[in-house]
Structures are given as structure tokens and as C-alpha cells.
Amino acid sequence: MDPFFRKLKFRRCTLRTAHLDRACFALAGARRTKAVVGFRDCGMAGEGLIKRSVAGPVKACTCKLARYCEVVVVDEFRTSKKHFDCQTTDDLTNQRVMRKCRDGVVRKVPVHKVLHCLRKHGGCGKSVDRDVNAAKNILSILQNQLAGISEQPLRLRR
């Protein structure tokens, strides 16, 4: 192997660990504070190239983060589908907007980023961002786990 490429590979590895250290230190906060980070259960997510393996440096990030603070694994089942604010058991529905399609016809097209809690099913009628809703649900599950309540809320159970 050419010495230049060997140095380049070493440099890439050291820069990756330095960036990961910086990100973990920013998440954990100051040295004397106690931080708890809720991390999604990504062990069985078939998102990578290989089935049932995680995509990206997720495992390296959790191992590195465990050095700086306490990491609690949270089951993320249905956290983006159920509204965090109301107790309805129905799923959130996609918001729909009128959009001109490629064939020139104006149709109602679903927006996957914005979800709506329907009033006709006992919901509150609010529109929420999908990622923010999931983060708030994961936070509530994490707070329950830290309080000693092992089971998830009824609306988020498998």
C-alpha cells in the first residue's frame, strides 16, 4: 500500500473519532453534571445494506456516548404515529395539500412531514411535525423508565 494512502486512512480515522468525541461531549454537557441520553433501540432496524444491521456509525456513537453519560435504550415503536399530547389510540394522519402534479392535474397530495390528529376519532385537531412528535414521545418513555415505570403508555405498546 502506498504510504500516502495509509496516512490518509489514519487521518480519516482520527478525524472521525475527534468529531465523534466533540459531538458526545456537547451532548453530555459539562464534566460535573449528570446527563442521561435516551437512544433509540436500533438493534433490529433493517436500515443498512445488510439486513438487521444499522446504517451509519450508530453503534460507535452509542459506545462513545456511554463513556460520557448514561445511555438508556428506548423502544421507539409507534412514537411518530401517535400524538404525544392527547390520549387517543388512533394513528395520526398525513396532512394533505393541493399540488400540481406532473401531468398538469391539481390533486391533494399527502405531506409526510406534517401529521394531523383528527377530531372525529376523539383527537385534539392539532397538526404536528412528525420528528418533533416522535422526540416528545421518546422523552416521555425515557422519563417513565427513569421513574421506575417499566411498561410503556397504552397508546405506544406493541
XYZ file of N, CA and C in Angstrom:
474
model
N 0.848 -1.176 0.000
C 0.000 0.000 0.000
C 0.895 1.242 0.000
N 0.500 2.218 -0.745
C 1.235 3.472 -0.836
C 1.197 4.190 0.522
N 2.323 4.715 1.004
C 2.343 5.387 2.308
C 1.378 6.574 2.393
N 1.140 7.252 1.268
C 0.216 8.383 1.286
C -1.197 7.933 1.650
N -1.645 6.821 1.060
C -2.989 6.330 1.347
C -3.093 5.785 2.764
N -2.012 5.212 3.281
C -2.013 4.738 4.656
C -2.177 5.912 5.610
N -1.463 7.011 5.332
C -1.592 8.210 6.158
C -2.992 8.804 6.038
N -3.539 8.760 4.837
C -4.873 9.296 4.614
C -5.923 8.494 5.386
N -5.776 7.177 5.402
C -6.705 6.325 6.133
C -6.602 6.585 7.635
N -5.379 6.736 8.152
C -5.174 7.035 9.562
C -5.755 8.403 9.909
N -5.542 9.374 9.027
C -6.058 10.726 9.268
C -7.587 10.720 9.303
N -8.206 9.986 8.387
C -9.664 9.904 8.359
C -10.192 9.265 9.641
N -9.508 8.244 10.133
C -9.922 7.570 11.361
C -9.794 8.496 12.564
N -8.699 9.217 12.670
C -8.510 10.122 13.806
C -9.480 11.300 13.755
N -9.748 11.822 12.571
C -10.716 12.917 12.458
C -12.125 12.446 12.813
N -12.473 11.220 12.409
C -13.792 10.684 12.741
C -13.959 10.549 14.249
N -12.950 10.013 14.938
C -13.056 9.863 16.390
C -13.058 11.219 17.081
N -12.318 12.193 16.550
C -12.318 13.529 17.143
C -13.686 14.190 17.007
N -14.302 14.070 15.841
C -15.638 14.638 15.645
C -16.672 13.934 16.520
N -16.548 12.630 16.654
C -17.467 11.872 17.493
C -17.299 12.250 18.960
N -16.055 12.440 19.408
C -15.800 12.892 20.775
C -16.415 14.259 21.027
N -16.241 15.170 20.071
C -16.798 16.516 20.212
C -18.321 16.491 20.299
N -18.945 15.686 19.462
C -20.409 15.598 19.473
C -20.916 14.980 20.779
N -20.251 13.944 21.262
C -20.660 13.306 22.515
C -20.448 14.226 23.703
N -19.364 14.989 23.693
C -19.100 15.932 24.778
C -20.139 17.047 24.776
N -20.563 17.482 23.589
C -21.595 18.520 23.505
C -22.941 17.993 24.010
N -23.252 16.733 23.750
C -24.499 16.148 24.247
C -24.472 15.929 25.754
N -23.335 15.504 26.277
C -23.236 15.168 27.692
C -23.161 16.399 28.579
N -22.655 17.514 28.081
C -22.561 18.724 28.882
C -21.254 18.799 29.645
N -21.259 19.605 30.701
C -20.050 19.831 31.495
C -19.667 18.565 32.262
N -18.457 18.548 32.787
C -17.925 17.343 33.437
C -18.669 16.969 34.718
N -19.046 17.935 35.528
C -19.639 17.651 36.837
C -21.144 17.368 36.772
N -21.764 17.610 35.652
C -23.203 17.375 35.545
C -23.477 15.919 35.182
N -24.639 15.438 35.617
C -25.039 14.075 35.284
C -26.051 14.157 34.152
N -25.751 13.524 33.056
C -26.630 13.563 31.889
C -27.133 12.160 31.582
N -28.376 12.094 31.154
C -28.980 10.842 30.712
C -29.465 11.062 29.288
N -29.059 10.185 28.390
C -29.445 10.301 26.986
C -30.289 9.091 26.619
N -31.477 9.356 26.088
C -32.336 8.284 25.591
C -32.005 8.018 24.137
N -31.601 6.805 23.836
C -31.193 6.451 22.482
C -32.158 5.416 21.952
N -32.490 5.520 20.685
C -33.476 4.607 20.118
C -32.932 3.188 20.041
N -33.836 2.241 20.114
C -33.470 0.832 20.010
C -33.275 0.505 18.539
N -32.037 0.511 18.101
C -31.766 0.359 16.669
C -31.134 -0.987 16.346
N -31.174 -1.917 17.257
C -30.526 -3.191 17.012
C -31.196 -4.038 15.956
N -32.502 -3.910 15.797
C -33.223 -4.749 14.850
C -33.730 -3.971 13.649
N -33.272 -2.749 13.482
C -33.738 -1.951 12.345
C -33.000 -2.380 11.095
N -33.704 -2.817 10.096
C -33.077 -3.268 8.863
C -32.841 -2.122 7.908
N -32.100 -1.101 8.328
C -31.914 0.092 7.522
C -30.630 0.068 6.709
N -29.679 -0.747 7.089
C -28.393 -0.737 6.408
C -28.394 -1.593 5.156
N -27.217 -1.736 4.575
C -27.087 -2.584 3.396
C -27.290 -4.050 3.744
N -26.839 -4.426 4.931
C -27.001 -5.792 5.398
C -28.262 -5.849 6.256
N -29.066 -6.885 6.064
C -30.322 -6.995 6.788
C -30.066 -7.078 8.288
N -30.881 -6.375 9.050
C -30.814 -6.304 10.508
C -29.504 -5.707 11.019
N -28.918 -4.815 10.277
C -27.761 -4.067 10.759
C -28.070 -2.592 10.601
N -27.542 -1.799 11.492
C -27.862 -0.375 11.487
C -27.065 0.348 10.422
N -27.616 1.433 9.920
C -26.934 2.241 8.921
C -26.136 3.336 9.622
N -24.931 3.541 9.192
C -24.110 4.605 9.754
C -23.425 4.205 11.046
N -22.762 5.159 11.680
C -21.976 4.874 12.887
C -22.812 4.913 14.161
N -23.953 4.247 14.177
C -24.847 4.312 15.328
C -24.254 3.582 16.528
N -23.738 2.386 16.315
C -23.179 1.622 17.435
C -21.925 2.283 17.994
N -21.101 2.838 17.118
C -19.910 3.548 17.587
C -20.307 4.779 18.392
N -21.366 5.431 17.966
C -21.839 6.620 18.674
C -22.378 6.257 20.054
N -23.134 5.168 20.167
C -23.657 4.780 21.479
C -22.538 4.340 22.420
N -21.551 3.623 21.906
C -20.425 3.199 22.755
C -19.618 4.399 23.236
N -19.382 5.348 22.349
C -18.625 6.545 22.717
C -19.431 7.414 23.679
N -20.737 7.503 23.462
C -21.599 8.313 24.316
C -21.707 7.721 25.716
N -21.605 6.392 25.823
C -21.673 5.736 27.128
C -20.474 6.085 28.003
N -19.385 6.541 27.414
C -18.222 6.969 28.201
C -18.468 8.301 28.896
N -19.312 9.140 28.304
C -19.527 10.488 28.816
C -20.752 10.606 29.715
N -21.773 9.802 29.473
C -23.009 9.920 30.240
C -23.726 8.574 30.259
N -24.855 8.542 30.941
C -25.649 7.314 30.998
C -26.535 7.238 29.756
N -26.496 6.109 29.075
C -27.299 5.908 27.870
C -28.398 4.903 28.191
N -29.645 5.311 27.958
C -30.798 4.450 28.187
C -31.410 4.125 26.830
N -31.586 2.845 26.545
C -32.165 2.420 25.268
C -33.687 2.478 25.381
N -34.308 3.162 24.429
C -35.753 3.379 24.434
C -36.363 2.697 23.216
N -37.441 1.950 23.429
C -38.157 1.319 22.321
C -38.971 2.396 21.612
N -38.732 2.558 20.322
C -39.347 3.657 19.581
C -40.580 3.237 18.790
N -41.211 2.154 19.169
C -42.352 1.627 18.425
C -43.511 2.616 18.454
N -43.978 3.030 17.283
C -45.130 3.893 17.061
C -44.996 5.286 17.671
N -43.797 5.757 17.936
C -43.640 7.075 18.539
C -43.961 8.204 17.576
N -43.776 7.991 16.282
C -44.114 9.047 15.335
C -45.558 8.939 14.850
N -46.238 7.841 15.140
C -47.616 7.640 14.670
C -48.669 8.097 15.672
N -48.323 8.147 16.953
C -49.281 8.517 18.000
C -48.973 9.918 18.512
N -50.027 10.702 18.760
C -49.854 12.079 19.212
C -49.424 12.095 20.672
N -48.437 12.917 20.996
C -47.891 12.948 22.348
C -48.813 13.668 23.319
N -49.675 14.553 22.821
C -50.437 15.451 23.682
C -51.798 14.892 24.087
N -52.418 14.064 23.271
C -53.740 13.536 23.620
C -53.666 12.012 23.754
N -54.657 11.453 24.387
C -54.628 10.029 24.729
C -55.391 9.151 23.741
N -55.670 9.650 22.558
C -56.384 8.847 21.572
C -55.510 7.686 21.102
N -56.145 6.573 20.794
C -55.391 5.397 20.360
C -55.297 5.300 18.846
N -55.934 6.225 18.120
C -55.878 6.207 16.660
C -54.580 6.836 16.165
N -54.161 6.410 14.982
C -52.944 6.953 14.381
C -53.180 8.368 13.872
N -52.094 9.128 13.812
C -52.144 10.437 13.172
C -52.223 10.236 11.665
N -52.858 11.162 10.975
C -52.980 11.057 9.520
C -52.124 12.123 8.855
N -51.744 11.864 7.621
C -50.927 12.819 6.875
C -51.740 14.057 6.529
N -51.102 15.203 6.650
C -51.707 16.447 6.189
C -51.722 16.409 4.664
N -52.744 16.948 4.039
C -52.847 16.933 2.578
C -52.898 18.357 2.057
N -52.191 18.591 0.957
C -52.177 19.900 0.308
C -52.503 19.724 -1.166
N -53.022 20.790 -1.758
C -53.300 20.789 -3.193
C -51.998 21.094 -3.928
N -51.603 20.204 -4.835
C -50.355 20.374 -5.556
C -50.554 19.973 -7.012
N -49.911 20.720 -7.890
C -49.992 20.422 -9.317
C -49.026 19.287 -9.629
N -49.551 18.189 -10.154
C -48.738 17.014 -10.465
C -48.076 17.167 -11.834
N -47.262 16.187 -12.205
C -46.521 16.242 -13.473
C -47.428 16.230 -14.701
N -48.578 15.586 -14.562
C -49.487 15.529 -15.705
C -50.351 16.781 -15.837
N -50.158 17.778 -14.963
C -50.875 19.044 -15.054
C -52.150 19.105 -14.242
N -52.543 18.021 -13.603
C -53.771 17.979 -12.813
C -53.442 18.355 -11.367
N -54.299 19.181 -10.757
C -54.123 19.570 -9.358
C -54.805 18.521 -8.485
N -54.019 17.911 -7.562
C -54.537 16.858 -6.691
C -54.155 17.141 -5.247
N -54.875 16.471 -4.337
C -54.498 16.517 -2.923
C -53.406 15.479 -2.697
N -52.245 15.931 -2.243
C -51.086 15.065 -2.065
C -50.717 15.059 -0.581
N -50.420 13.884 0.010
C -50.046 13.859 1.422
C -48.649 14.433 1.660
N -48.523 15.173 2.774
C -47.229 15.684 3.224
C -46.799 14.784 4.380
N -45.716 14.051 4.217
C -45.321 13.054 5.212
C -44.650 13.669 6.434
N -44.212 14.906 6.350
C -43.532 15.568 7.467
C -44.530 16.089 8.502
N -45.728 16.446 8.060
C -46.736 17.026 8.942
C -47.868 16.021 9.130
N -48.198 15.727 10.394
C -49.277 14.799 10.718
C -50.395 15.547 11.433
N -51.619 15.044 11.298
C -52.785 15.716 11.861
C -53.552 14.757 12.767
N -53.953 15.254 13.930
C -54.744 14.479 14.887
C -56.219 14.797 14.624
N -56.980 13.819 14.152
C -58.364 14.042 13.733
C -59.307 14.149 14.929
N -60.206 15.145 14.874
C -61.188 15.319 15.943
C -62.289 14.276 15.885
N -62.590 13.799 14.691
C -63.711 12.858 14.577
C -63.411 11.512 15.235
N -62.138 11.228 15.517
C -61.764 9.996 16.217
C -61.411 10.261 17.678
N -61.823 11.416 18.208
C -61.544 11.737 19.607
C -60.221 12.436 19.822
N -59.607 12.951 18.771
C -58.332 13.645 18.888
C -58.518 15.117 19.212
N -57.418 15.843 19.195
C -57.447 17.249 19.582
C -57.519 18.196 18.386
N -57.268 17.727 17.176
C -57.358 18.569 15.990
C -56.103 19.351 15.672
N -54.989 19.043 16.312
C -53.738 19.773 16.080
C -52.925 19.117 14.972
N -52.114 19.938 14.314
C -51.137 19.437 13.344
C -49.762 19.491 13.984
N -48.984 18.425 13.838
C -47.670 18.354 14.478
C -46.623 17.898 13.475
N -45.382 18.295 13.733
C -44.244 17.813 12.957
C -43.966 16.374 13.386
N -43.727 15.509 12.434
C -43.544 14.080 12.705
C -42.337 13.824 13.606
N -41.203 14.477 13.337
C -39.989 14.235 14.111
C -40.093 14.805 15.524
N -40.696 15.986 15.663
C -40.869 16.593 16.985
C -41.813 15.743 17.827
N -42.874 15.242 17.215
C -43.817 14.371 17.909
C -43.120 13.104 18.404
N -42.293 12.494 17.563
C -41.569 11.282 17.960
C -40.586 11.579 19.088
N -39.911 12.722 19.023
C -38.953 13.083 20.072
C -39.655 13.285 21.413
N -40.823 13.898 21.400
C -41.559 14.107 22.653
C -42.089 12.793 23.208
N -42.512 11.884 22.336
C -42.941 10.563 22.804
C -41.776 9.781 23.395
N -40.612 9.839 22.763
C -39.425 9.149 23.278
C -39.005 9.752 24.614
N -39.121 11.081 24.751
C -38.805 11.735 26.025
C -39.748 11.268 27.128
N -41.033 11.124 26.827
C -41.972 10.653 27.853
C -41.675 9.204 28.250
N -41.298 8.368 27.288
C -40.928 6.978 27.600
C -39.673 6.951 28.468
N -38.697 7.802 28.138
C -37.460 7.879 28.921
C -37.741 8.341 30.345
N -38.606 9.335 30.508
C -38.949 9.808 31.851
C -39.655 8.723 32.651
N -40.507 7.935 31.995
C -41.155 6.813 32.683
C -40.135 5.765 33.112
N -39.171 5.465 32.247
C -38.147 4.472 32.593
C -37.286 4.959 33.753
N -36.969 6.249 33.778
C -36.157 6.782 34.872
C -36.937 6.842 36.177
N -38.264 6.967 36.096
C -39.101 6.986 37.294
C -39.373 5.585 37.827
N -38.992 4.562 37.074
C -39.170 3.191 37.526
C -40.378 2.499 36.934
N -41.091 3.167 36.037
C -42.242 2.557 35.372
C -41.719 1.831 34.141
N -41.762 0.509 34.173
C -41.127 -0.262 33.103
C -41.993 -0.378 31.855
N -43.312 -0.337 32.017
C -44.161 -0.520 30.842
C -44.439 0.814 30.161
N -44.631 0.736 28.859
C -44.887 1.927 28.068
C -46.337 2.360 28.212
N -46.646 3.614 27.825
C -48.052 4.028 27.812
C -48.872 3.129 26.892
N -50.155 3.039 27.164
C -51.035 2.124 26.435
C -51.038 2.398 24.936
N -50.974 3.657 24.547
C -51.043 4.011 23.128
C -49.769 3.662 22.371
N -48.656 3.396 23.073
C -47.380 3.093 22.422
C -46.954 1.639 22.583
N -47.821 0.804 23.113
C -47.455 -0.605 23.309
C -47.541 -1.382 22.015
N -46.779 -2.461 21.963
C -46.792 -3.354 20.789
C -48.040 -4.196 20.771
